[in-house]
Amino acid sequence: MWDSESDSVGGRDYGNGVLTTSKHGVKTEGFEQRGQSWFVATDVPSDFLVQIGDVSFHLHKYPLLSRSGKMNRIIYESREVELSKIALDELPGGPEAFELAAKFCYGIAVDLTATNISGLRCAAEYLEMTEDLEEGNLIFKTEAFLSYVVLSSWRDSILVLKSCEKLSPWAENLQIVRRCSESIAWKACANPKGIRWQYTGKPPKISSPSWKEMKDSSPSRSHQVPSDWWFEDVSILRIDHFVRVINAIKVKGMRFELLGASLTNYAVKWLPGFMKDGPGSVLDEGSNSSHSNSSGGSSWKGGLHMIVAGTKDDPPPVHTKDQRMIVESLISIIPPQKDSVSCSFLLRLLKMANMSKVAPALVTELEKRVGMQFEQAALSDLLIPSYSKSESTYDVDLVQRLLEHFLVQEQTESSSPGRQSMYDGTQRGSNPNAKMRVARLLDSYLTEVSRDRNLSMTKFQVLAEALPESARTCDDGLYRAIDSYLKAHPTLSEHERKRLCRVMDCQKLSIDACLHAAQNERLPLRVVVQVLFSEQVKISNAIANNSLKEAGDTQYQPIVSNRNTLLEATPLSFQEGWATAKKDINTLKFELETVKTKYLELQNDMETLQRQFDKIVKPKHTSAWTSGWKKLSKMTKMTNLENHESGSQNIPNAEQTRKTPRRWRNSIS
């Protein structure tokens, strides 16, 4: 906070911030404190005790009755004849505010400052110190101080709004919060060139200013004020008051990118762990803006910068309930324009929302905002842990939903190019490069989460197939993710490996990726063959292209892109890991040709052997006619042989003569 306790409004033209009264019934030189009790420095003994918490005030009835309507009502409506003690534990502002009000009743000068005016105004309202009892009572004077002194000052408006945090609902009912928020909004929207008041600004990057900067530190000198000069001062407010200020600034027409930057600054300041992945990833500055120096020399920058907190301590720790309230409030006031906040900020806020169990409706709204600019996301921001009962380490389902929101947004913009966006109200067409950037991002994400042994293959495959085929010009990143998943899950069956590899198009692999896949033992054999065939086609196209170019044929268009185009999307890990393997490309080509030749030779030999085998093993099916003719031929040969052995025997054998025609008839039958 500013050093406002010692720096009152002396110098302003309103009674120097000092309240006095000439009418009082008891002459006193002031109040004296003894432990937890306050006494009036007078010879008249006190006859009235006011207890507020642990603090007691030994006072007199008449000064209080003359100015407080509540005291009149309590005393005169009491059933006790001589009421000498009351408790006012509900008094807003506590003992500090009542001490000032009591001093005012006794006619003691009261020093009004930006830190005590809100509590004193609420206490005056509680005590009913109105004009009906006496002209120029405490309500009138504190209200005048608020209107003419506080609301005209940037510094005092911030301090008063900060002090209202402990005065709810009194500060709200008395319109103190609303008026301070309006005052801050008007000044925040003012032209920076016309700003002459003190403000905090960004913490300086050096520990102390140089002599030249000290010499030029007068606010009256012309100095270029940055457009985000009000961020630090507004970020000290509680979240509900911060929301009131941002809404008031939004109504005044502040640029949406500045509103988004102020939300980012506030989140970094109040949400622990929001910047744990490294400084500078959400804000442009390289250091956490929540740290500020208390040194008087280092608090000035160009003559206008002044530290509000005035302390080296970090903001107080935020409890889970308060953290959830902060996240929900920030989600509700994010400007609707697409580029008002970065995608990194949205993803970090989404991570905090899941961790804090924010309302599902707000989480869904935030997911849609992320999907609207998903192509701007970074891999480190997508690695959101799973806070549900899921066994997987990372929340893959969340990334799946973000991708679906992105595709819906892209489809809407491509189908209706002139249709206004539901968020920013501007007309935008579908960006053809957005899907390619998302594809590269998704491949990198799949590579990271594939190392998780608890990640199911179904989730991996569904996420890999979520994008259309046209989104990837090269599948090297997808191949890397598949290879990493196969390495982390060695127990997959052959069928599961084939199903997983179907998400990859072998024709979209670069030459280096094909070489790596040909030697990858984790891939199914069928996939390796497809990769080799694709490699052969690419080599043939390259050779044909070179031949036609040498012949001067300029009309020839190669079937596949050249090597540089194929390697555009190749990850660096492939290029580094396969540097030594590039030397064996020519050897691989020769071996491929040799294998093809041997394969043709073996195929011819196999066909020859098959024909010979068929001749030997194939059964011979004959008809009855053929069998009869063969038997007849055999019998004829035997008869001729017998006749030849008998020589000159001319005696005919009647039985043999009769058997011959019978055999003929039997064979015919």
XYZ file of C-alpha atoms in Angstrom, residues 2-420:
419
model
C 1.027 3.622 -0.248
C 2.436 5.187 2.896
C -0.867 6.911 3.440
C -0.872 6.617 7.218
C 1.884 9.200 7.422
C 0.961 10.941 4.200
C -2.442 12.501 4.805
C -4.227 14.887 2.533
C -2.575 17.922 4.002
C -1.975 20.235 1.097
C -5.433 19.633 -0.347
C -7.973 22.451 -0.176
C -10.499 20.820 2.139
C -9.704 21.855 5.691
C -6.342 20.099 5.265
C -8.200 16.807 5.831
C -8.822 17.687 9.488
C -12.293 17.547 11.041
C -12.978 19.719 14.069
C -16.048 20.844 15.996
C -16.439 23.706 18.456
C -19.414 22.318 20.347
C -18.713 19.709 22.953
C -19.769 19.345 26.544
C -16.513 18.020 27.969
C -13.196 19.786 27.681
C -10.460 17.313 26.799
C -6.965 17.288 25.514
C -7.345 13.974 23.696
C -7.583 10.249 24.199
C -5.196 8.052 26.128
C -4.694 4.348 25.521
C -3.899 1.971 28.339
C -3.548 -1.538 27.057
C -6.800 -2.432 25.308
C -8.718 0.502 26.814
C -9.138 4.124 25.741
C -9.739 6.963 28.207
C -10.638 10.592 27.698
C -7.943 12.943 29.034
C -10.260 15.027 31.252
C -11.020 15.611 34.886
C -14.630 14.554 34.476
C -15.018 10.850 35.241
C -16.473 8.696 32.484
C -20.007 7.412 32.836
C -20.388 5.317 29.716
C -18.461 2.258 28.495
C -18.517 1.168 24.852
C -17.150 -2.301 24.137
C -16.045 -3.182 20.562
C -14.432 -6.565 20.392
C -11.505 -6.648 22.819
C -11.200 -2.868 22.940
C -13.152 -0.749 25.473
C -13.810 3.006 25.383
C -14.460 4.872 28.644
C -16.512 7.873 27.466
C -19.287 10.279 28.465
C -22.910 10.076 27.388
C -23.577 13.683 26.469
C -21.014 14.091 23.594
C -22.243 10.846 22.043
C -25.937 11.629 22.447
C -25.514 15.027 20.836
C -24.261 13.559 17.549
C -25.303 9.897 17.293
C -28.897 8.951 16.661
C -28.160 5.297 17.379
C -26.736 6.153 20.798
C -29.878 8.153 21.576
C -32.109 5.266 20.649
C -30.074 2.670 22.540
C -29.933 4.697 25.732
C -33.494 6.040 25.830
C -35.097 2.792 24.675
C -33.204 0.749 27.215
C -35.127 -0.683 30.137
C -32.255 0.141 32.448
C -32.579 3.467 34.170
C -28.909 4.220 34.141
C -27.371 2.369 31.176
C -23.627 2.542 31.542
C -22.306 -0.103 29.127
C -23.110 -1.198 25.573
C -21.420 -3.455 22.991
C -21.102 -2.433 19.362
C -19.437 -5.494 17.848
C -21.230 -4.998 14.516
C -19.887 -1.494 13.952
C -18.175 -1.345 10.517
C -14.567 -0.279 10.664
C -14.027 -1.741 14.127
C -12.330 0.045 17.033
C -10.262 2.253 14.701
C -13.314 3.814 13.078
C -15.119 4.256 16.387
C -12.099 5.972 17.907
C -12.201 8.613 15.160
C -15.978 9.000 15.487
C -15.683 9.411 19.256
C -12.966 12.028 18.856
C -15.210 13.908 16.442
C -18.002 13.863 19.033
C -15.623 15.365 21.599
C -14.466 18.047 19.163
C -10.978 16.626 18.773
C -9.354 17.179 15.382
C -9.563 14.098 13.167
C -7.073 13.607 10.360
C -8.877 12.156 7.321
C -6.850 9.994 4.937
C -7.614 7.664 2.089
C -7.109 4.652 4.360
C -9.550 5.649 7.106
C -12.241 7.553 5.241
C -14.251 4.527 4.086
C -14.354 2.962 7.553
C -15.261 6.300 9.151
C -18.005 6.900 6.575
C -19.560 3.491 7.267
C -19.236 3.974 11.044
C -20.969 7.366 10.780
C -23.808 5.714 8.888
C -24.049 2.962 11.505
C -24.092 5.496 14.357
C -26.650 7.618 12.460
C -24.617 10.819 12.742
C -26.943 12.782 10.446
C -27.718 16.442 9.916
C -30.926 16.089 11.931
C -28.927 16.118 15.142
C -26.417 18.809 14.247
C -25.378 20.649 11.115
C -22.066 19.534 9.694
C -22.245 16.126 11.300
C -19.884 13.287 10.483
C -21.875 11.793 7.596
C -21.896 15.077 5.728
C -18.207 15.777 6.217
C -16.996 12.283 5.317
C -19.243 12.253 2.243
C -17.845 15.597 1.145
C -14.288 14.343 1.620
C -15.025 11.282 -0.494
C -16.610 13.282 -3.300
C -14.217 16.216 -3.546
C -10.906 14.731 -2.430
C -10.805 10.970 -2.850
C -12.611 10.539 -6.175
C -10.473 13.195 -7.829
C -7.288 11.264 -7.031
C -6.117 8.050 -8.690
C -4.075 7.061 -5.678
C -6.801 7.734 -3.120
C -9.461 5.963 -5.180
C -7.360 2.798 -5.263
C -6.677 2.967 -1.534
C -10.291 3.593 -0.589
C -11.493 0.727 -2.777
C -8.863 -1.517 -1.215
C -10.006 -0.530 2.292
C -13.623 -1.415 1.402
C -12.765 -5.123 1.399
C -13.560 -5.361 5.139
C -16.628 -3.134 5.021
C -19.138 -5.250 3.116
C -22.033 -4.727 2.738
C -21.855 -1.175 4.095
C -19.443 0.057 1.414
C -21.651 -1.416 -1.300
C -24.859 0.057 0.103
C -23.269 3.495 0.469
C -22.075 3.334 -3.182
C -18.448 3.765 -2.176
C -17.335 0.766 -4.272
C -19.281 1.888 -7.316
C -18.041 5.477 -7.193
C -14.413 4.452 -6.694
C -14.667 1.921 -9.538
C -16.073 4.571 -11.860
C -13.346 7.020 -10.872
C -10.620 4.430 -11.514
C -12.177 3.477 -14.855
C -12.297 7.084 -16.078
C -8.663 7.665 -15.181
C -7.507 4.330 -16.648
C -9.135 5.229 -19.971
C -7.565 8.681 -20.027
C -4.993 9.595 -22.645
C -1.593 8.543 -21.262
C -0.094 11.786 -22.538
C -2.235 13.763 -20.113
C -1.448 11.720 -16.999
C 0.294 13.717 -14.283
C -0.531 11.653 -11.207
C 1.575 9.005 -9.517
C 1.132 5.371 -10.398
C 3.016 2.133 -9.856
C 3.661 0.759 -13.326
C 5.797 -2.266 -14.002
C 8.577 -3.088 -11.535
C 11.878 -1.633 -12.714
C 14.443 -4.082 -14.026
C 17.264 -2.414 -12.102
C 17.695 -2.192 -8.353
C 18.079 1.573 -8.200
C 17.795 4.434 -10.703
C 20.811 6.164 -12.105
C 21.631 9.770 -11.276
C 20.215 10.931 -14.601
C 16.906 9.203 -13.889
C 16.813 10.762 -10.443
C 17.333 14.178 -11.978
C 14.413 13.662 -14.408
C 12.029 12.277 -11.780
C 9.763 15.282 -11.524
C 6.158 14.471 -12.519
C 5.908 17.874 -14.126
C 8.412 16.893 -16.799
C 7.123 15.420 -20.023
C 7.387 11.651 -19.897
C 6.028 8.942 -22.157
C 3.521 6.945 -20.125
C 2.933 3.338 -21.278
C -0.587 2.204 -22.062
C -0.462 -0.442 -19.333
C 0.469 2.003 -16.575
C -2.623 1.107 -14.497
C -2.122 -2.682 -14.372
C -0.160 -2.900 -11.133
C -2.338 -0.520 -9.152
C -5.544 -2.307 -10.113
C -4.055 -5.760 -9.438
C -3.855 -5.142 -5.676
C -7.656 -5.174 -5.433
C -9.687 -8.133 -4.295
C -11.221 -10.143 -7.116
C -14.780 -8.837 -6.726
C -13.591 -5.220 -6.745
C -11.230 -5.977 -9.608
C -14.166 -7.320 -11.625
C -16.139 -4.146 -10.897
C -13.270 -2.001 -12.133
C -12.699 -4.073 -15.287
C -16.384 -3.991 -16.174
C -16.423 -0.221 -15.701
C -13.311 0.124 -17.876
C -14.896 -2.110 -20.525
C -17.949 0.159 -20.653
C -15.693 3.169 -21.176
C -14.314 1.600 -24.387
C -10.862 0.373 -23.380
C -9.031 -1.652 -26.057
C -9.683 -5.365 -25.649
C -6.009 -6.342 -25.811
C -5.260 -4.104 -22.828
C -8.144 -5.611 -20.896
C -6.824 -9.090 -21.642
C -3.306 -8.103 -20.590
C -4.632 -6.771 -17.279
C -6.377 -10.101 -16.621
C -3.125 -11.921 -17.330
C -1.249 -9.653 -14.946
C -3.829 -10.250 -12.218
C -3.776 -14.045 -12.694
C 0.008 -14.149 -12.458
C -0.141 -12.127 -9.242
C -2.852 -14.040 -7.400
C -2.912 -17.612 -8.739
C -0.027 -19.653 -7.313
C 1.639 -21.915 -9.845
C 0.330 -19.962 -12.823
C 3.872 -19.234 -13.999
C 5.685 -22.285 -12.612
C 6.605 -23.546 -16.096
C 8.951 -20.645 -16.542
C 8.817 -16.876 -16.611
C 7.930 -14.976 -19.703
C 5.622 -17.565 -21.212
C 2.436 -15.642 -20.477
C 3.581 -12.078 -20.005
C 6.063 -10.220 -22.128
C 8.189 -9.216 -19.185
C 10.770 -11.658 -18.022
C 10.049 -11.401 -14.307
C 6.997 -12.025 -12.206
C 5.034 -8.832 -11.925
C 3.850 -9.696 -8.445
C 7.218 -8.842 -6.936
C 7.801 -5.190 -6.213
C 10.585 -3.359 -4.457
C 10.002 -1.323 -1.341
C 13.023 0.848 -1.836
C 12.092 4.450 -2.373
C 14.757 4.900 -5.025
C 13.829 1.819 -7.028
C 10.111 2.562 -6.887
C 10.407 5.493 -9.286
C 10.623 5.076 -13.025
C 10.746 8.137 -15.174
C 9.405 10.242 -12.324
C 5.907 8.791 -12.169
C 6.200 5.216 -11.005
C 5.477 4.536 -7.371
C 5.085 1.226 -5.610
C 1.609 0.624 -4.221
C 2.282 -2.360 -2.010
C 5.415 -0.931 -0.502
C 6.574 -4.375 0.604
C 8.876 -7.121 -0.568
C 6.455 -9.834 0.471
C 4.467 -11.862 -2.013
C 0.661 -11.627 -2.051
C -0.974 -13.536 0.802
C -1.568 -17.231 0.178
C -4.781 -17.971 -1.678
C -7.002 -20.734 -0.322
C -8.696 -23.233 -2.603
C -12.090 -21.567 -2.260
C -10.668 -18.123 -3.006
C -8.662 -19.542 -5.895
C -11.796 -21.048 -7.404
C -13.554 -17.689 -7.064
C -10.673 -15.918 -8.792
C -10.637 -18.391 -11.686
C -14.403 -18.238 -12.158
C -14.376 -14.448 -12.069
C -11.545 -14.193 -14.591
C -13.330 -16.567 -16.972
C -16.495 -14.485 -16.775
C -14.784 -11.191 -17.691
C -12.489 -12.360 -20.509
C -13.120 -10.051 -23.480
C -15.017 -11.818 -26.292
C -12.497 -10.867 -28.989
C -10.337 -13.714 -30.257
C -6.890 -12.258 -29.613
C -7.708 -10.400 -26.403
C -5.737 -12.993 -24.417
C -3.150 -15.519 -25.508
C -3.917 -19.198 -25.922
C -1.228 -19.940 -23.360
C -3.112 -17.858 -20.782
C -6.376 -19.667 -21.592
C -4.789 -23.103 -21.256
C -3.146 -22.238 -17.949
C -6.436 -20.851 -16.701
C -8.146 -24.048 -17.871
C -5.617 -26.083 -15.930
C -6.332 -24.051 -12.787
C -10.079 -24.431 -13.412
C -9.836 -28.221 -13.529
C -7.650 -28.269 -10.455
C -10.018 -25.985 -8.500
C -13.211 -27.815 -9.568
C -14.741 -24.780 -11.262
C -18.374 -24.908 -12.411
C -18.730 -27.145 -15.515
C -20.503 -24.437 -17.522
C -17.570 -22.058 -17.119
C -15.097 -24.821 -17.967
C -17.007 -25.591 -21.172
C -17.032 -21.915 -22.102
C -13.298 -21.706 -21.516
C -12.703 -24.821 -23.624
C -14.577 -23.198 -26.510
C -12.367 -20.125 -26.205
C -9.263 -22.308 -26.361
C -10.617 -24.135 -29.406
C -11.174 -20.813 -31.141
C -7.411 -20.129 -31.148
C -6.080 -23.658 -30.700
C -3.485 -23.211 -33.435
C -1.640 -20.762 -31.142
C -1.187 -23.323 -28.361
C 2.182 -24.572 -27.164
C 2.982 -28.171 -26.283
C 3.992 -27.344 -22.700
C 0.585 -25.783 -22.049
C -1.280 -28.800 -23.462
C 0.351 -31.236 -21.043
C -2.387 -30.812 -18.434
C -2.409 -33.492 -15.718
C -5.523 -35.569 -15.255
C -7.310 -34.533 -12.056
C -10.071 -37.132 -12.450
C -10.022 -40.822 -11.594
C -8.500 -41.661 -14.962
C -5.431 -43.896 -14.908
C -3.587 -41.893 -17.544
C -1.113 -39.244 -16.483
C -2.345 -36.507 -18.818
C -5.884 -35.402 -19.557
C -6.159 -36.741 -23.107
C -9.942 -36.377 -23.109
C -9.560 -32.642 -22.530
C -7.293 -32.269 -25.567
C -9.807 -34.308 -27.578
C -12.566 -31.843 -26.630
C -10.368 -28.859 -27.459
C -9.641 -30.346 -30.870
C -13.342 -30.927 -31.488
C -14.120 -27.292 -30.634
C -11.384 -26.214 -33.038
C -12.752 -28.345 -35.875
C -16.285 -27.083 -35.275
C -15.025 -23.503 -35.404
C -13.068 -24.189 -38.605
C -16.039 -25.886 -40.241
C -18.324 -23.006 -39.306
C -15.951 -20.431 -40.750
C -15.312 -22.408 -43.940
C -19.016 -23.090 -44.589
C -20.054 -19.488 -43.858
C -17.146 -17.174 -44.720
C -19.238 -14.037 -44.225
C -20.750 -15.201 -40.965
C -19.741 -13.250 -37.898
